Coordinates of C-alpha atoms and ligand atoms in Angstrom, one line a residue:
M7 CA -150.6 43.4 281.1
S8 CA -148.7 46.2 279.3
A9 CA -148.7 49.5 281.1
E10 CA -150.1 51.2 278.0
R11 CA -153.8 50.7 277.3
R12 CA -154.6 50.5 281.0
L13 CA -157.6 52.6 282.0
L14 CA -158.7 53.4 285.5
D15 CA -160.9 50.7 286.9
D16 CA -163.6 53.2 287.8
C17 CA -162.9 55.0 284.5
F18 CA -166.4 56.3 284.4
L19 CA -168.4 57.3 287.5
H20 CA -172.0 57.1 286.5
D21 CA -174.2 54.4 285.2
R22 CA -177.4 56.2 285.2
D23 CA -180.1 55.8 282.7
R24 CA -180.0 59.2 281.0
M25 CA -176.9 61.3 281.1
L26 CA -176.9 64.9 280.0
H27 CA -174.6 66.0 277.2
A28 CA -172.4 68.0 279.5
E29 CA -172.1 65.1 281.9
V30 CA -171.0 62.8 279.0
L31 CA -168.3 65.3 278.0
A32 CA -167.1 65.8 281.5
L33 CA -166.8 62.1 281.9
I34 CA -164.8 61.8 278.8
S35 CA -162.4 64.6 279.6
E36 CA -162.0 63.8 283.3
R37 CA -161.8 60.1 283.2
L38 CA -160.0 59.2 280.0
S39 CA -156.3 59.5 279.6
P40 CA -153.8 58.6 276.9
I41 CA -153.4 54.9 276.4
V42 CA -150.8 54.9 273.6
S43 CA -147.0 54.7 273.7
K44 CA -144.7 57.3 272.1
E45 CA -142.7 56.9 268.9
M46 CA -140.3 59.0 266.9
V47 CA -141.4 59.7 263.3
A48 CA -139.9 61.6 260.5
L49 CA -141.0 65.2 260.5
R50 CA -142.3 64.7 257.0
E51 CA -144.6 62.0 258.2
A52 CA -145.9 63.8 261.2
A53 CA -148.7 66.0 259.9
G54 CA -151.9 65.3 261.8
R55 CA -150.1 63.2 264.5
I56 CA -150.2 64.2 268.2
L57 CA -147.1 65.6 269.8
A58 CA -145.9 63.4 272.7
E59 CA -143.1 65.6 274.2
P60 CA -142.7 69.4 274.6
I61 CA -140.5 70.8 271.8
A62 CA -138.1 73.4 273.0
A63 CA -135.8 75.5 270.7
P64 CA -132.3 74.2 271.0
R65 CA -130.9 77.6 269.9
D66 CA -132.3 81.0 269.1
V67 CA -134.5 81.2 266.0
P68 CA -133.3 83.1 264.0
F69 CA -129.8 82.1 265.1
S70 CA -128.3 85.5 264.6
D71 CA -129.3 89.1 264.0
N72 CA -130.0 89.5 260.3
S73 CA -131.3 91.9 257.8
A74 CA -135.0 92.0 256.9
V75 CA -134.4 93.8 253.6
D76 CA -131.8 94.3 250.8
G77 CA -130.0 97.4 251.7
Y78 CA -127.1 98.9 253.8
A79 CA -126.2 98.1 257.4
F80 CA -124.5 100.5 259.7
A81 CA -124.3 101.6 263.4
Y82 CA -127.2 103.8 264.3
A83 CA -125.1 105.9 266.7
D84 CA -122.8 106.7 263.8
Y85 CA -125.7 107.4 261.4
F86 CA -126.9 110.0 263.8
K87 CA -123.9 112.1 263.0
R88 CA -123.6 111.6 259.2
N89 CA -125.6 109.8 256.6
T90 CA -123.1 109.2 253.8
L91 CA -121.1 106.1 254.6
G92 CA -118.2 104.2 253.0
I93 CA -119.2 100.7 251.8
R94 CA -116.8 98.4 253.6
T95 CA -118.1 94.9 252.7
R96 CA -120.7 92.9 251.0
I97 CA -122.8 90.2 252.9
A98 CA -125.2 88.0 251.1
A99 CA -127.6 85.5 252.8
G100 CA -125.5 82.6 254.1
D101 CA -122.2 84.5 254.1
L102 CA -120.2 84.7 257.3
A103 CA -120.3 88.4 258.5
S104 CA -116.6 88.4 259.5
V105 CA -115.8 92.1 258.9
E106 CA -116.6 94.6 261.6
I107 CA -118.3 97.8 260.6
G108 CA -116.5 100.9 261.9
K109 CA -117.3 104.5 262.2
G110 CA -118.4 106.1 258.9
E111 CA -118.9 102.7 257.3
A112 CA -121.8 100.5 256.0
A113 CA -122.1 97.0 254.7
R114 CA -124.0 96.2 251.5
I115 CA -126.4 93.5 252.9
F116 CA -129.2 91.3 251.6
T117 CA -132.3 89.8 253.1
G118 CA -131.6 87.1 255.6
A119 CA -127.8 87.9 255.7
A120 CA -126.2 88.0 259.2
M121 CA -125.7 91.5 260.6
P122 CA -122.0 92.3 260.8
A123 CA -120.4 93.3 264.1
G124 CA -120.7 97.0 264.6
A125 CA -124.0 97.4 262.7
D126 CA -127.5 97.5 264.2
T127 CA -129.6 99.2 261.6
V128 CA -130.4 98.7 257.9
A129 CA -131.6 101.2 255.3
M130 CA -133.6 99.7 252.4
Q131 CA -131.8 99.9 249.1
E132 CA -134.8 101.7 247.5
D133 CA -134.3 104.6 249.9
C134 CA -130.5 104.9 249.5
E135 CA -128.4 106.7 247.0
L136 CA -125.1 105.2 245.8
S137 CA -122.2 107.3 244.7
Q138 CA -121.1 107.3 241.1
D139 CA -118.2 104.9 241.7
G140 CA -120.2 102.8 244.2
S141 CA -117.8 103.4 247.1
T142 CA -120.2 105.3 249.3
V143 CA -123.9 105.3 250.0
T144 CA -126.2 108.1 251.3
V145 CA -128.9 106.6 253.6
P146 CA -132.2 108.4 254.3
K147 CA -132.8 110.4 257.4
G148 CA -135.4 109.4 260.0
L149 CA -134.7 105.7 260.5
K150 CA -135.3 104.3 263.9
P151 CA -132.5 102.5 265.8
G152 CA -132.6 98.8 264.8
A153 CA -134.8 99.5 261.7
N154 CA -135.0 96.5 259.3
R155 CA -133.0 94.3 261.6
R156 CA -134.4 90.9 262.8
R157 CA -133.1 90.0 266.2
A158 CA -131.6 86.6 267.1
G159 CA -134.3 84.7 269.0
E160 CA -137.1 87.1 268.0
D161 CA -139.2 84.2 266.6
V162 CA -138.3 81.7 269.4
P163 CA -135.6 82.3 272.1
Q164 CA -133.3 79.4 272.9
G165 CA -134.7 77.0 275.4
S166 CA -138.3 78.2 275.3
I167 CA -141.0 75.6 274.8
A168 CA -142.6 76.4 271.5
I169 CA -145.0 73.5 271.2
E170 CA -146.7 71.7 274.0
P171 CA -147.5 67.9 274.0
G172 CA -151.1 67.1 273.0
V173 CA -151.0 69.4 270.0
R174 CA -152.2 67.9 266.8
L175 CA -149.4 68.8 264.5
R176 CA -150.4 71.2 261.7
A177 CA -148.3 72.5 258.8
Q178 CA -147.3 75.6 260.8
D179 CA -146.2 73.5 263.8
L180 CA -144.1 71.3 261.6
A181 CA -142.5 74.4 260.1
A182 CA -141.6 75.6 263.6
I183 CA -140.0 72.2 264.4
A184 CA -138.1 72.3 261.1
S185 CA -136.9 75.8 262.0
F186 CA -135.3 74.3 265.1
G187 CA -133.4 71.9 263.0
F188 CA -135.1 68.7 263.9
D189 CA -136.0 66.1 261.3
Q190 CA -137.7 63.7 263.7
V191 CA -140.5 64.4 266.2
P192 CA -141.9 62.4 269.1
V193 CA -145.6 61.6 268.6
Y194 CA -148.1 59.2 270.1
R195 CA -148.6 56.1 268.1
R196 CA -151.9 55.9 266.3
L197 CA -154.8 54.4 268.1
R198 CA -155.9 51.1 266.7
I199 CA -159.6 50.9 266.2
A200 CA -161.8 48.1 265.1
V201 CA -165.0 49.1 263.4
L202 CA -168.0 46.8 262.7
S203 CA -171.7 47.1 261.8
T204 CA -174.4 44.9 263.2
G205 CA -177.7 44.2 261.5
N206 CA -179.3 41.3 259.6
E207 CA -180.6 43.7 257.1
L208 CA -177.2 45.1 256.1
V209 CA -175.3 44.2 253.0
E210 CA -172.1 45.6 251.5
P211 CA -172.3 48.3 248.9
G212 CA -171.3 46.7 245.6
S213 CA -173.6 43.7 246.0
A214 CA -176.5 45.3 244.2
D215 CA -177.3 42.3 242.0
R216 CA -178.2 40.3 245.2
F217 CA -180.0 43.2 246.9
Q218 CA -183.5 42.3 248.2
P219 CA -186.4 44.1 249.8
G220 CA -185.8 44.6 253.5
Q221 CA -182.1 45.0 253.0
V222 CA -180.0 48.1 253.5
F223 CA -176.6 48.9 252.2
D224 CA -174.2 49.5 255.0
S225 CA -173.3 53.2 254.9
N226 CA -171.9 53.6 258.4
R227 CA -168.6 51.9 257.9
T228 CA -167.9 54.0 254.8
M229 CA -168.7 57.1 256.8
L230 CA -166.6 56.0 259.8
A231 CA -163.6 55.1 257.6
A232 CA -163.7 58.7 256.2
L233 CA -164.1 60.2 259.6
A234 CA -161.0 58.2 260.7
E235 CA -159.1 60.2 258.1
T236 CA -159.7 63.3 260.3
L237 CA -157.9 61.7 263.2
P238 CA -154.5 60.0 263.8
I239 CA -156.0 56.5 264.0
E240 CA -155.7 53.2 262.2
I241 CA -158.9 51.3 261.4
T242 CA -159.4 47.6 261.1
D243 CA -162.7 47.0 259.3
L244 CA -164.4 43.9 260.8
G245 CA -167.3 44.1 258.3
I246 CA -171.0 43.4 258.9
L247 CA -172.1 41.1 261.7
K248 CA -175.5 39.4 261.8
D249 CA -177.7 40.1 264.9
D250 CA -176.3 36.9 266.5
A251 CA -175.3 37.2 270.2
S252 CA -172.6 34.6 270.2
L253 CA -171.1 35.8 266.9
I254 CA -171.0 39.3 268.1
A255 CA -169.5 38.3 271.5
R256 CA -166.8 36.2 269.8
T257 CA -165.9 38.9 267.3
I258 CA -165.7 41.6 270.0
E259 CA -163.7 39.5 272.4
D260 CA -161.2 38.7 269.8
A261 CA -161.0 42.3 268.5
A262 CA -160.6 43.6 272.1
G263 CA -157.2 41.9 272.5
K264 CA -155.9 43.5 269.3
H265 CA -157.2 47.0 269.4
D266 CA -157.3 50.0 271.7
V267 CA -160.9 50.8 270.8
I268 CA -163.9 49.0 269.3
L269 CA -166.5 51.0 267.6
T270 CA -169.8 49.4 266.6
T271 CA -173.0 50.7 265.0
G272 CA -176.5 49.3 265.3
G273 CA -178.0 46.9 267.8
A274 CA -177.3 49.2 270.7
S275 CA -180.9 49.4 272.0
R276 CA -182.6 47.1 274.4
G277 CA -184.5 45.2 271.7
E278 CA -184.6 41.4 271.3
E279 CA -182.4 41.7 268.2
D280 CA -179.9 44.0 269.9
H281 CA -176.9 42.2 271.3
V282 CA -174.3 44.8 271.7
V283 CA -175.1 45.9 275.3
T284 CA -175.4 42.3 276.6
T285 CA -172.2 41.5 274.9
L286 CA -170.4 44.3 276.6
D287 CA -171.9 43.4 279.9
S288 CA -170.7 39.9 279.6
L289 CA -167.1 40.8 278.4
G290 CA -166.4 43.9 280.4
K291 CA -167.9 47.0 282.0
R292 CA -170.6 49.3 280.7
H293 CA -170.4 52.9 281.9
L294 CA -173.0 54.8 280.1
W295 CA -175.8 53.9 278.0
Q296 CA -178.8 56.2 277.6
I297 CA -178.0 59.8 276.9
A298 CA -180.4 62.7 277.0
V299 CA -179.5 63.8 273.5
K300 CA -181.2 63.6 270.1
P301 CA -180.1 62.0 268.0
G302 CA -177.9 59.6 269.9
R303 CA -179.9 57.7 272.4
P304 CA -178.9 54.9 272.8
M305 CA -175.1 55.1 272.9
V306 CA -173.1 52.7 274.9
V307 CA -169.6 53.2 276.3
G308 CA -167.6 50.7 278.3
Q309 CA -164.3 48.9 278.6
I310 CA -163.2 45.3 278.0
P311 CA -160.3 43.9 280.0
T312 CA -157.8 41.8 278.0
D313 CA -154.3 40.4 278.5
Q314 CA -153.0 43.4 276.5
G315 CA -154.8 46.0 278.6
D316 CA -158.2 47.6 278.5
C317 CA -160.1 48.1 275.2
V318 CA -162.5 51.0 275.1
F319 CA -165.8 50.2 273.6
F320 CA -168.3 52.5 271.8
G321 CA -171.6 51.2 270.6
L322 CA -173.3 53.7 268.5
P323 CA -176.9 53.6 267.2
G324 CA -177.4 52.3 263.7
N325 CA -179.0 55.4 262.1
P326 CA -176.4 57.2 260.0
V327 CA -177.4 60.6 261.4
A328 CA -176.9 59.4 265.0
V329 CA -173.6 57.8 264.0
L330 CA -172.2 61.0 262.6
V331 CA -173.5 63.2 265.5
C332 CA -172.3 60.8 268.2
F333 CA -169.0 60.4 266.6
L334 CA -168.3 64.1 266.3
L335 CA -169.6 65.0 269.7
Y336 CA -168.4 62.1 271.9
V337 CA -166.3 59.6 270.1
R338 CA -164.0 62.1 268.5
P339 CA -163.0 63.9 271.7
A340 CA -162.6 60.5 273.5
L341 CA -160.3 59.2 270.7
T342 CA -158.4 62.4 270.8
I343 CA -157.7 62.1 274.6
L344 CA -157.0 58.3 274.4
G345 CA -154.5 59.1 271.6
G346 CA -152.7 61.7 273.7
G347 CA -154.3 64.8 272.3
Q348 CA -156.2 67.8 273.8
A349 CA -159.9 67.6 273.1
L350 CA -161.0 71.2 272.4
E351 CA -164.6 72.2 272.6
P352 CA -165.9 73.1 269.2
V353 CA -166.6 76.8 268.6
R354 CA -170.2 77.7 268.6
Y355 CA -171.6 80.7 266.7
Q356 CA -174.8 82.4 268.2
L357 CA -176.9 83.5 265.2
P358 CA -180.6 84.2 264.5
A359 CA -182.7 81.2 263.4
A360 CA -184.3 81.3 260.0
F361 CA -186.7 78.5 261.2
H362 CA -189.4 77.9 263.7
I363 CA -189.8 75.0 266.0
A364 CA -193.1 75.0 267.8
R365 CA -192.2 72.5 270.4
K366 CA -189.1 70.9 271.7
K367 CA -188.9 68.5 274.6
T368 CA -187.0 70.0 277.5
D369 CA -184.4 68.0 279.5
R370 CA -182.7 66.7 276.4
R371 CA -180.3 68.4 274.1
E372 CA -181.0 68.3 270.3
F373 CA -178.5 68.6 267.4
L374 CA -180.2 69.5 264.1
R375 CA -178.7 69.6 260.7
G376 CA -178.2 73.2 259.6
W377 CA -176.3 75.7 257.6
L378 CA -175.4 79.4 257.4
A379 CA -177.7 81.4 255.1
I380 CA -176.9 85.1 254.2
G381 CA -180.1 86.9 253.6
P382 CA -180.7 89.8 251.1
D383 CA -180.4 92.1 254.2
G384 CA -176.8 90.9 254.6
I385 CA -177.5 89.2 257.9
T386 CA -176.3 85.6 258.4
R387 CA -179.0 83.3 259.8
I388 CA -179.1 79.6 260.5
G389 CA -181.2 77.4 258.2
K390 CA -182.4 74.0 259.2
F391 CA -183.0 70.8 257.3
P392 CA -186.8 70.6 257.3
R393 CA -187.1 66.9 257.8
D394 CA -186.5 65.1 261.1
G395 CA -185.7 61.4 260.3
S396 CA -182.4 60.2 261.7
G397 CA -181.9 57.9 258.7
L398 CA -181.8 60.8 256.2
I399 CA -178.3 61.1 254.9
T400 CA -179.5 63.9 252.5
G401 CA -179.8 66.2 255.6
L402 CA -176.3 65.5 256.6
R403 CA -175.1 66.4 253.1
Q404 CA -177.1 69.6 252.9
A405 CA -175.9 70.7 256.3
T406 CA -172.7 72.5 256.9
G407 CA -172.9 72.1 260.6
L408 CA -175.0 71.2 263.7
I409 CA -177.6 73.4 265.3
E410 CA -177.5 72.9 269.1
L411 CA -180.6 73.4 271.2
D412 CA -179.8 73.0 274.8
E413 CA -181.9 71.2 277.4
A414 CA -183.9 74.3 278.5
V415 CA -185.1 75.3 275.1
N416 CA -188.8 74.4 274.4
E417 CA -189.5 76.5 271.3
V418 CA -187.5 78.3 268.7
R419 CA -189.0 81.4 267.0
E420 CA -187.5 82.9 263.8
G421 CA -184.9 85.4 264.9
D422 CA -184.1 83.7 268.2
R423 CA -180.4 83.2 268.6
V424 CA -179.3 79.6 268.3
A425 CA -175.9 77.9 268.6
F426 CA -174.3 76.6 265.4
I427 CA -171.2 74.4 265.2
P428 CA -169.7 74.3 261.7
F429 CA -168.6 70.8 260.6
N430 CA -165.1 72.2 260.0
E431 CA -164.8 72.5 263.8
F432 CA -164.6 68.7 263.7
G433 CA -162.1 68.5 260.8
L434 CA -164.8 67.8 258.2
Ligands
AMP31 P1 -180.4 49.7 265.0 O1 -179.7 50.7 265.8 O2 -179.7 48.5 264.8 O3 -181.8 49.5 265.6 O4 -180.7 50.4 263.6 C1 -181.4 51.6 263.5 C2 -181.6 51.9 262.0 O5 -180.4 52.2 261.4 C3 -182.2 50.8 261.2 O6 -183.1 51.4 260.3 C4 -181.1 50.2 260.5 O7 -181.4 49.5 259.3 C5 -180.2 51.4 260.2 N1 -178.8 51.0 260.2 C6 -178.1 50.2 261.1 N2 -176.9 50.0 260.7 C7 -176.7 50.7 259.5 C8 -175.6 50.8 258.7 N3 -174.4 50.3 259.0 N4 -175.8 51.5 257.5 C9 -177.0 52.1 257.3 N5 -178.1 52.0 258.1 C10 -177.9 51.3 259.2
MG32 MG1 -180.2 46.6 264.1

């Protein structure tokens, strides 16, 4: 068995019937760890990948003191005594500043050019007056020592760790790495994920000519493929499986050997036609099943041992709304951690509700489809998609985020503060 892809045997502690949202998250963050190896990739290919080693600056950035403006460089101690200086040399960006500036002297200097020895302060050219013959310059009074000079190492001092492992590399992180002079970066390899749908009623979009009553176009795999774009993962699409226990078992067993993670939708309940849970029980270990969250119940999580190591299994419900919510809330942080990243809690905004909910069941957490609405009074409130059905993709589309009602809430009156998580917290 390879060392990578091995999870702890008791990866998840509980196997209770209904787990609370916070317990699910705690389980994910405490019990999962990276299961992927590291690889070097070209910096230009590294956007969105997860950094695998700390990146320290091999030298000061910037490398030398340099001018922040076009102007004249001189010694502050000298300028204190006189402010008309002889122009000794000219230093453009990229030039070696080899001439030392002496008493009564200045260097013509340009933005980004290295400061010459003997100079520590720069006057902006707009504030200076050049003599007729261009041989001397009069610099303005009142400059502070070190004005308009960038210090070596002021961005990042040599040896300091600028970027910690686990960071998902953004444009600005890559810019920092480039500024250190690296053109390669160590990242975790992408998680390999197999995705499949289960359901006798499901057919592929595109087969409309054969579409019959009772059938449903599979929308989950399209949604999951797009969600995959928001993470450094590689998806294998295993298509639609009929609700056939042995077909599902064979497919999952085969996929487990070749993937880090299997993600299924549909068939995750206890019904006669639901075979995902029994399959997982026969092939591996189930860790959590029912969660006290709406939508989301049932969601099944487990692991399947293979010769190549353990494969993590997520069986999501079939309803598209539940698929999106479960993916964003649980699968996404789990994949982030398995892939070597830091799973950050999404930011919640507490804002007044523009809706009313007469009754909510306590002891479960609910995530509703909502949006920010700025009223004529200028106050931002949270609007809610009025219908409840977890098959309604329209609500997901109208929404710009999730409204979160925690377990204790039993009623929401207009104006009550509720938590709102914008979808962009999940990279959507
Ligand atoms: P299940 O979880 O299998 O009981 O399915 C719950 C509901 O979700 C049913 O109405 C299914 O038809 C629907 N459903 C399941 N899988 C998909 C899918 N891949 N795309 C769209 N709807 C689905
Ligand atoms: Mg089904």
